[in-house]
Coordinates of N, CA, C and O in Angstrom, one line a residue:
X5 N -38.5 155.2 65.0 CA -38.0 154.1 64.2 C -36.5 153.9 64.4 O -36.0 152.8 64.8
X6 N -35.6 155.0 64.2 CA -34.2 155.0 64.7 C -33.8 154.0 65.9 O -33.0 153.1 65.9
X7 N -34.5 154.4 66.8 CA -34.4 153.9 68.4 C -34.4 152.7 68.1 O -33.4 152.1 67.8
X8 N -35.9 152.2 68.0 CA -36.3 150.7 68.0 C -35.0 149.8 67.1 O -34.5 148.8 67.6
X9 N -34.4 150.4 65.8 CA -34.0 150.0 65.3 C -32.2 149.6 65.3 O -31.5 148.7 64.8
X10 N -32.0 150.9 66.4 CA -30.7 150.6 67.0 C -31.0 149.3 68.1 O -30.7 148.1 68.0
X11 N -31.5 149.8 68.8 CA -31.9 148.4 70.1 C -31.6 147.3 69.5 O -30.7 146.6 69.9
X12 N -32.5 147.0 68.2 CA -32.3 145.4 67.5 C -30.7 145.4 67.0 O -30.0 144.4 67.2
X13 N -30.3 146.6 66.4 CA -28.9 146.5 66.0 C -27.9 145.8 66.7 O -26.9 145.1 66.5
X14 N -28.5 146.2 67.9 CA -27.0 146.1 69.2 C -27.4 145.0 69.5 O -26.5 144.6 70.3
X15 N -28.3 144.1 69.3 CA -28.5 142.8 69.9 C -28.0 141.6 68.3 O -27.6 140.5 68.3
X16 N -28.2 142.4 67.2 CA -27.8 141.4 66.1 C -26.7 139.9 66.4 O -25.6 140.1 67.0
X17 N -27.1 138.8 66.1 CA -25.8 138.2 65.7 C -25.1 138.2 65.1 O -23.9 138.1 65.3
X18 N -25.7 138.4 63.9 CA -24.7 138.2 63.1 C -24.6 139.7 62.1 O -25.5 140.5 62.0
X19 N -23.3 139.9 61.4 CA -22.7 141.5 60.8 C -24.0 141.5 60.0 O -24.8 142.3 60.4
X20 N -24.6 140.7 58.9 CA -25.4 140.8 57.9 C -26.7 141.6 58.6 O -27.4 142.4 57.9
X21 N -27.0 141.2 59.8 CA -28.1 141.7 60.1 C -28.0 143.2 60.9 O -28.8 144.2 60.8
X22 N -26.9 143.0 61.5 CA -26.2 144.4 62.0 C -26.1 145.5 61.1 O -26.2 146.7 61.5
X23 N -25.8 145.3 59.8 CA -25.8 146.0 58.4 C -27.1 146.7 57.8 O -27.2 147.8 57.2
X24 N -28.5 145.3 58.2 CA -29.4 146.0 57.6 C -29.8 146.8 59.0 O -30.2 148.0 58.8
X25 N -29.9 146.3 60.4 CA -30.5 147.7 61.2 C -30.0 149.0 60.8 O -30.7 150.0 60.9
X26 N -28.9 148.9 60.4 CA -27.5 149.9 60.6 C -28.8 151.2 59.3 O -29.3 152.3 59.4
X27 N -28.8 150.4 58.6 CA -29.4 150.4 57.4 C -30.9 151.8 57.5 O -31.0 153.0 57.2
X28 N -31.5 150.9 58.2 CA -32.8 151.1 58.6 C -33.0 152.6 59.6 O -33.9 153.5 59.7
X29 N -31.6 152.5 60.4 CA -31.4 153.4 61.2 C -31.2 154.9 60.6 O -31.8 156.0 60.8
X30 N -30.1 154.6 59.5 CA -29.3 155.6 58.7 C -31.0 156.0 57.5 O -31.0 157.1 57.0
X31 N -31.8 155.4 57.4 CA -32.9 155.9 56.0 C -33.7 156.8 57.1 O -34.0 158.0 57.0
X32 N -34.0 156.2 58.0 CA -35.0 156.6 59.3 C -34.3 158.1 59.5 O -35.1 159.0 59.4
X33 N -33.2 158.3 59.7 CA -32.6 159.7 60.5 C -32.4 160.4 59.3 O -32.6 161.6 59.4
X34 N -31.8 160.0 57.6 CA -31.2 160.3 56.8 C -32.0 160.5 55.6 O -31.8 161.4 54.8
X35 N -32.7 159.9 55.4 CA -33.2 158.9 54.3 C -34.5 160.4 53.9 O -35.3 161.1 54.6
X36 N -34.1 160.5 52.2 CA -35.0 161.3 51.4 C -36.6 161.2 51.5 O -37.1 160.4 52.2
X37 N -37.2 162.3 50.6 CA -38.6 161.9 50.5 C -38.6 161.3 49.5 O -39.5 160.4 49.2
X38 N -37.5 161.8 48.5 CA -37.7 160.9 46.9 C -37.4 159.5 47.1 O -36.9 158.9 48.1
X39 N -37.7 158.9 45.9 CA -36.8 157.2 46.3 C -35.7 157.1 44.8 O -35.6 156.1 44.0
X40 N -35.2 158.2 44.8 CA -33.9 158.0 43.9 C -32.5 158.5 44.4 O -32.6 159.6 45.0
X41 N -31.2 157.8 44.4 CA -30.4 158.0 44.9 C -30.9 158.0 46.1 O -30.9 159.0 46.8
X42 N -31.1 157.1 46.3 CA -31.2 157.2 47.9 C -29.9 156.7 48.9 O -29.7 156.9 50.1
X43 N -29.1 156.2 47.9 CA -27.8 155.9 48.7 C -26.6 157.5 48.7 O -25.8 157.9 49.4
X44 N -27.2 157.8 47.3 CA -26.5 159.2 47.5 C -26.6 160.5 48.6 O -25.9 161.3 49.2
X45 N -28.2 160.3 48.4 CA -29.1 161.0 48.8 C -28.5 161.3 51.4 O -28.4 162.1 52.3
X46 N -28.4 160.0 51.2 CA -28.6 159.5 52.6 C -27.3 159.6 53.1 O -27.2 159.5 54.3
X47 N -25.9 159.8 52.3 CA -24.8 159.7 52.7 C -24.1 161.2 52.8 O -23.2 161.6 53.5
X48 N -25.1 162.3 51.5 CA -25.0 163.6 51.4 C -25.5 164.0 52.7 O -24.8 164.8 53.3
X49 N -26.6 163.7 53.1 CA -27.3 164.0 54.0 C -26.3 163.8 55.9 O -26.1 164.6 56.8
X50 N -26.1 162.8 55.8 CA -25.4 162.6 57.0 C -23.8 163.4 57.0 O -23.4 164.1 57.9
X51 N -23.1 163.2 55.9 CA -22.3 164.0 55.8 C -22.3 165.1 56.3 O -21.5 165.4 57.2
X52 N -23.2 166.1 55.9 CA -23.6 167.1 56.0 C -23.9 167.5 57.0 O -23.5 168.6 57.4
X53 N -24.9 166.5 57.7 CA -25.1 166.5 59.3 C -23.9 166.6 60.0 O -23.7 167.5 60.8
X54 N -23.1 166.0 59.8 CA -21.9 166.0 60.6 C -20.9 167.4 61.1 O -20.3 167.8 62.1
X55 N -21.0 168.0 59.6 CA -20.3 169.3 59.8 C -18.9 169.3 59.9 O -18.3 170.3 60.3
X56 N -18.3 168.2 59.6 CA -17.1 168.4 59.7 C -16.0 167.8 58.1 O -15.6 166.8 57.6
X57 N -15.9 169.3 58.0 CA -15.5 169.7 56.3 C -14.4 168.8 56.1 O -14.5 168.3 54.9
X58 N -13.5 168.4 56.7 CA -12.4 167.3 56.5 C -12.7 165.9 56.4 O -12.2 165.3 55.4
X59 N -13.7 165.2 57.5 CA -14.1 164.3 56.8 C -15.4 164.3 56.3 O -16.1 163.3 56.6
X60 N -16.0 165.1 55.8 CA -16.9 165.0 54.4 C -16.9 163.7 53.5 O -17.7 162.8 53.3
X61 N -15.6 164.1 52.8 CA -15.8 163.1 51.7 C -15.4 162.2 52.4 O -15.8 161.2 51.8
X62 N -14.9 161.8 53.2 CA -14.3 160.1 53.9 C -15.9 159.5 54.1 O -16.4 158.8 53.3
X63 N -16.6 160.1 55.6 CA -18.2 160.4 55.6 C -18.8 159.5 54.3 O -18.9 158.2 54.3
X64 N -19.0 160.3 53.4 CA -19.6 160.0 52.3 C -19.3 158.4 51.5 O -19.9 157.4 51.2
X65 N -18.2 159.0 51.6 CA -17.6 157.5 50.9 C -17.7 156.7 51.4 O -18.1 155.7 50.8
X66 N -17.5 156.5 52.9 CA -18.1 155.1 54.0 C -19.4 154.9 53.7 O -19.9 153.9 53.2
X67 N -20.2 156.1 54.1 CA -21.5 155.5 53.3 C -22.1 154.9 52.6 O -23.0 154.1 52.8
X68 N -21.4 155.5 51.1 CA -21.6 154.9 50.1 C -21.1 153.7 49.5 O -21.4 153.4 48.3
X69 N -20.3 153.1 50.3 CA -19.7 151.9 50.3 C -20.3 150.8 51.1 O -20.3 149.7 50.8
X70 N -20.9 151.3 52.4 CA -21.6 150.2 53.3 C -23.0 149.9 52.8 O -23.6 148.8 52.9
X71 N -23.6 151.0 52.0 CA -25.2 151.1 50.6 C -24.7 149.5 49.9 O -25.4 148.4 49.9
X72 N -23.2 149.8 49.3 CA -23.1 148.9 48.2 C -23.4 147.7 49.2 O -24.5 147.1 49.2
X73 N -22.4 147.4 50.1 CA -22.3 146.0 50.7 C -24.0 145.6 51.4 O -24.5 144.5 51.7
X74 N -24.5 146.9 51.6 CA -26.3 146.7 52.1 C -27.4 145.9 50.8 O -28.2 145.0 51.0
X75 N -26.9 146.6 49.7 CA -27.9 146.1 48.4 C -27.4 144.8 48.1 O -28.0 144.0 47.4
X76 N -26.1 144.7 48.7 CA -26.0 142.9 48.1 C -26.5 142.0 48.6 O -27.1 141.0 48.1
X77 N -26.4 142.6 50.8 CA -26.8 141.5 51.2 C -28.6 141.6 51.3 O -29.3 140.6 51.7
X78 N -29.0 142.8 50.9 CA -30.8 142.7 50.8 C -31.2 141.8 49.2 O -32.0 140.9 49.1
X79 N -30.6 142.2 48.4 CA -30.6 141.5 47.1 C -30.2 139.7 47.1 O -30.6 139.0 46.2
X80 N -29.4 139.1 48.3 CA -29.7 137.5 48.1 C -27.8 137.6 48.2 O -27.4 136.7 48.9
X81 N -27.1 138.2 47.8 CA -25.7 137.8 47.4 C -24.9 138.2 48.9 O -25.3 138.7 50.0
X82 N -23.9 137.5 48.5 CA -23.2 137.5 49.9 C -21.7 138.1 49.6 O -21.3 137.9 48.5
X83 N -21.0 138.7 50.4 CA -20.1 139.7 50.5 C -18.9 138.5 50.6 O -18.8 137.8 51.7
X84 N -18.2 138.4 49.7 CA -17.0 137.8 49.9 C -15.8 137.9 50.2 O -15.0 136.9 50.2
X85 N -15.5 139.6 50.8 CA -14.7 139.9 51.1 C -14.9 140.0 52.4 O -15.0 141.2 52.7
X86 N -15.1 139.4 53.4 CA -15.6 139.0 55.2 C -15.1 140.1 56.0 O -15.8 140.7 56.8
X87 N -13.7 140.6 55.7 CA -13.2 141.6 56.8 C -13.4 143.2 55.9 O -13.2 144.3 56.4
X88 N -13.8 143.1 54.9 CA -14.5 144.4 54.5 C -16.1 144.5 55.1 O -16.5 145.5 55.6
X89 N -16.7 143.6 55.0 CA -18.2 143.3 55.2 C -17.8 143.9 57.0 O -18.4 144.8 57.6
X90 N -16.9 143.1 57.3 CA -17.1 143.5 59.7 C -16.5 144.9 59.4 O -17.2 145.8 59.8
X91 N -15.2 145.3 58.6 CA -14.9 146.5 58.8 C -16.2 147.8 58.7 O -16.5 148.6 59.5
X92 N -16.6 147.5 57.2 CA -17.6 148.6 57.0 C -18.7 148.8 57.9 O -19.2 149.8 58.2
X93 N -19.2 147.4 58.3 CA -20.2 147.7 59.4 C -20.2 148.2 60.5 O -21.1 148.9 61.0
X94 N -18.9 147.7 61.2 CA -18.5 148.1 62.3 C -18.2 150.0 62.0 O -19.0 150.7 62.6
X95 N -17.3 150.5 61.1 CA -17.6 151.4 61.0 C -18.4 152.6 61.3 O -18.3 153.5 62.1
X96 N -19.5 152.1 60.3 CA -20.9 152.7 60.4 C -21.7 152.5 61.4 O -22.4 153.5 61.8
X97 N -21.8 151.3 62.0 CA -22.3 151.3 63.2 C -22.3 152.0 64.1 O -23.3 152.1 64.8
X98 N -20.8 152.9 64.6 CA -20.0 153.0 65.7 C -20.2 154.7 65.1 O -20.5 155.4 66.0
X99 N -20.2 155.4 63.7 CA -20.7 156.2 63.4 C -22.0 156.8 63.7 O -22.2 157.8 64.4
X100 N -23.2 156.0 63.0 CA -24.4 156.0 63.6 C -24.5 155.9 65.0 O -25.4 156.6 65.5
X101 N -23.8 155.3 65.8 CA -24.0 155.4 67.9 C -23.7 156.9 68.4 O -24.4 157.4 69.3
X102 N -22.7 157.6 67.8 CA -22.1 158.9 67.8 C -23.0 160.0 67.2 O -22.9 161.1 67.7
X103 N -23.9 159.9 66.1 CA -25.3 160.1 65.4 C -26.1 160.3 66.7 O -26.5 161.3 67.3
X104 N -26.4 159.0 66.7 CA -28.2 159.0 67.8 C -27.9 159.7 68.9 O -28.7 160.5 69.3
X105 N -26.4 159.5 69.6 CA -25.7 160.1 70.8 C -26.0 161.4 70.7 O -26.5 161.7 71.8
X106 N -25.8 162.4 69.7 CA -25.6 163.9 69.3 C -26.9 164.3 69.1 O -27.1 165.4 69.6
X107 N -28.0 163.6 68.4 CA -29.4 164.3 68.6 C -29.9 164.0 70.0 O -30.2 165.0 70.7
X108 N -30.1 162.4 70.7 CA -30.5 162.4 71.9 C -30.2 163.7 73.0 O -31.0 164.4 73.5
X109 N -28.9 163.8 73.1 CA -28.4 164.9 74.1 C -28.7 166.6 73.5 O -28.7 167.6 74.3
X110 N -28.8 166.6 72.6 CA -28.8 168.0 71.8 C -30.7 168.3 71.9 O -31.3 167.7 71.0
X111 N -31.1 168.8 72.5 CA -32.1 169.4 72.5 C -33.1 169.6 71.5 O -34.2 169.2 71.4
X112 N -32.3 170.4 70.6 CA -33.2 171.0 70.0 C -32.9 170.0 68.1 O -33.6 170.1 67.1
X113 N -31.9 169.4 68.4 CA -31.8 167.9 67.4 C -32.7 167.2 67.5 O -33.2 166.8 66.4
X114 N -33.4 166.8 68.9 CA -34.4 166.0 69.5 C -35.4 166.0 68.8 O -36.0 165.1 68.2
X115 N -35.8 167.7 69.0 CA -37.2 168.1 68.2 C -37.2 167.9 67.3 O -38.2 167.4 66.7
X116 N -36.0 168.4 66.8 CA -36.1 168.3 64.8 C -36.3 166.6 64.3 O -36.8 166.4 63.2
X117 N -36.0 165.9 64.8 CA -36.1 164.6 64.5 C -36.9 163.7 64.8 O -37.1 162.6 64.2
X118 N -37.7 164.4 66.3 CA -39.3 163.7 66.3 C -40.7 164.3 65.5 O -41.8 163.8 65.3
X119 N -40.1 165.8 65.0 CA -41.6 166.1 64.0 C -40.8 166.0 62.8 O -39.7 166.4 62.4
X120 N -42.1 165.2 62.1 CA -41.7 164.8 61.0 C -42.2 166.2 59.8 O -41.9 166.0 58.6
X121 N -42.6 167.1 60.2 CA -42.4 168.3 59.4 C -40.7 169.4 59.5 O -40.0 169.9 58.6
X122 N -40.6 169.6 61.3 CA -39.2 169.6 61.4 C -38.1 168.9 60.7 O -37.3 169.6 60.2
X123 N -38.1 167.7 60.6 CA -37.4 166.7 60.0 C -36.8 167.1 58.8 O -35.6 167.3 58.5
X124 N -38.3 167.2 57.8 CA -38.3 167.5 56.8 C -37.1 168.6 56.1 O -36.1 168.5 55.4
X125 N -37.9 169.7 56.9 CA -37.3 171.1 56.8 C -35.7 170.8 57.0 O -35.0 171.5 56.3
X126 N -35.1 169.9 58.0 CA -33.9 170.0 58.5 C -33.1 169.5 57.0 O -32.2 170.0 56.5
X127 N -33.8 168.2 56.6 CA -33.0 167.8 55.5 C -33.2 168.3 54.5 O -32.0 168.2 54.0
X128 N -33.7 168.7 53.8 CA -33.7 169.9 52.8 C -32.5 171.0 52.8 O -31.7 171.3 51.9
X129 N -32.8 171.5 54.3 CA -31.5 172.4 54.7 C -30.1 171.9 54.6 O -29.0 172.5 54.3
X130 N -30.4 170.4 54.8 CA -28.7 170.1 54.8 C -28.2 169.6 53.3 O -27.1 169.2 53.0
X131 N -29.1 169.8 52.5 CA -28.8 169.3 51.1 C -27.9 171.1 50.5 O -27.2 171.1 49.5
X132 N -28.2 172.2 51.4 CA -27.2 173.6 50.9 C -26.1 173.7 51.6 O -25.3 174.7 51.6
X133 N -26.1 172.5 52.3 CA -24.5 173.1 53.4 C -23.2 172.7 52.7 O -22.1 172.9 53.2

């Protein structure tokens, strides 16, 4: 799902739609089994994945900031602030490319991310790091 869903990202025209692949991509690689906090849930999680203790909370906070500007434009409302809406996407976007980059080439990332029992187990793990 990741894949398919970057491919469509990179072809988006317009940021709004680039936002929700972006979206789709980050639940697919990140994204809980629960469906609460899931914005928390998905931004702890990638954080985490990342491993790098300095930007943690920056990480997180982009996350949880590009969620917000995600639920407005899935919910009908439109982002009135235009160069926060391209900044944050572009952001995360260019985050997420550096993401798929790091499992594609990483081996044993690969695996953990095409079995969905692996998967599992991984994000669980990364909810104690």
């Amino acid at each position: 799902n990741a894949l398919f869903y970057f491919f469509h990202a990179q072809l988006s025209n317009y940021v709004e739609q680039l936002c929700i692949n972006t979206s789709i991509i980050l639940e697919s690689l990140f994204g809980p089994n629960a469906n609460s906090e899931i914005s928390h849930q998905i931004a702890m999680n990638l954080a985490n994945h990342l491993q790098d203790l300095e930007n943690k909370q920056n990480n997180y906070n982009l996350i949880k900031k590009f969620y917000s500007i995600r639920s407005k434009l899935v919910h009908g409302a439109v982002e009135k602030n235009k160069d926060k809406l391209n900044a944050t996407v572009e952001q995360v976007f260019n985050l997420t490319k550096l993401i798929i980059k790091g499992i594609i080439l990483n081996e044993n990332l690969c695996a953990i991310f095409k079995s969905k029992e692996k998967h599992s187990v991984y994000l669980n793990e990364l909810k104690f790091r």
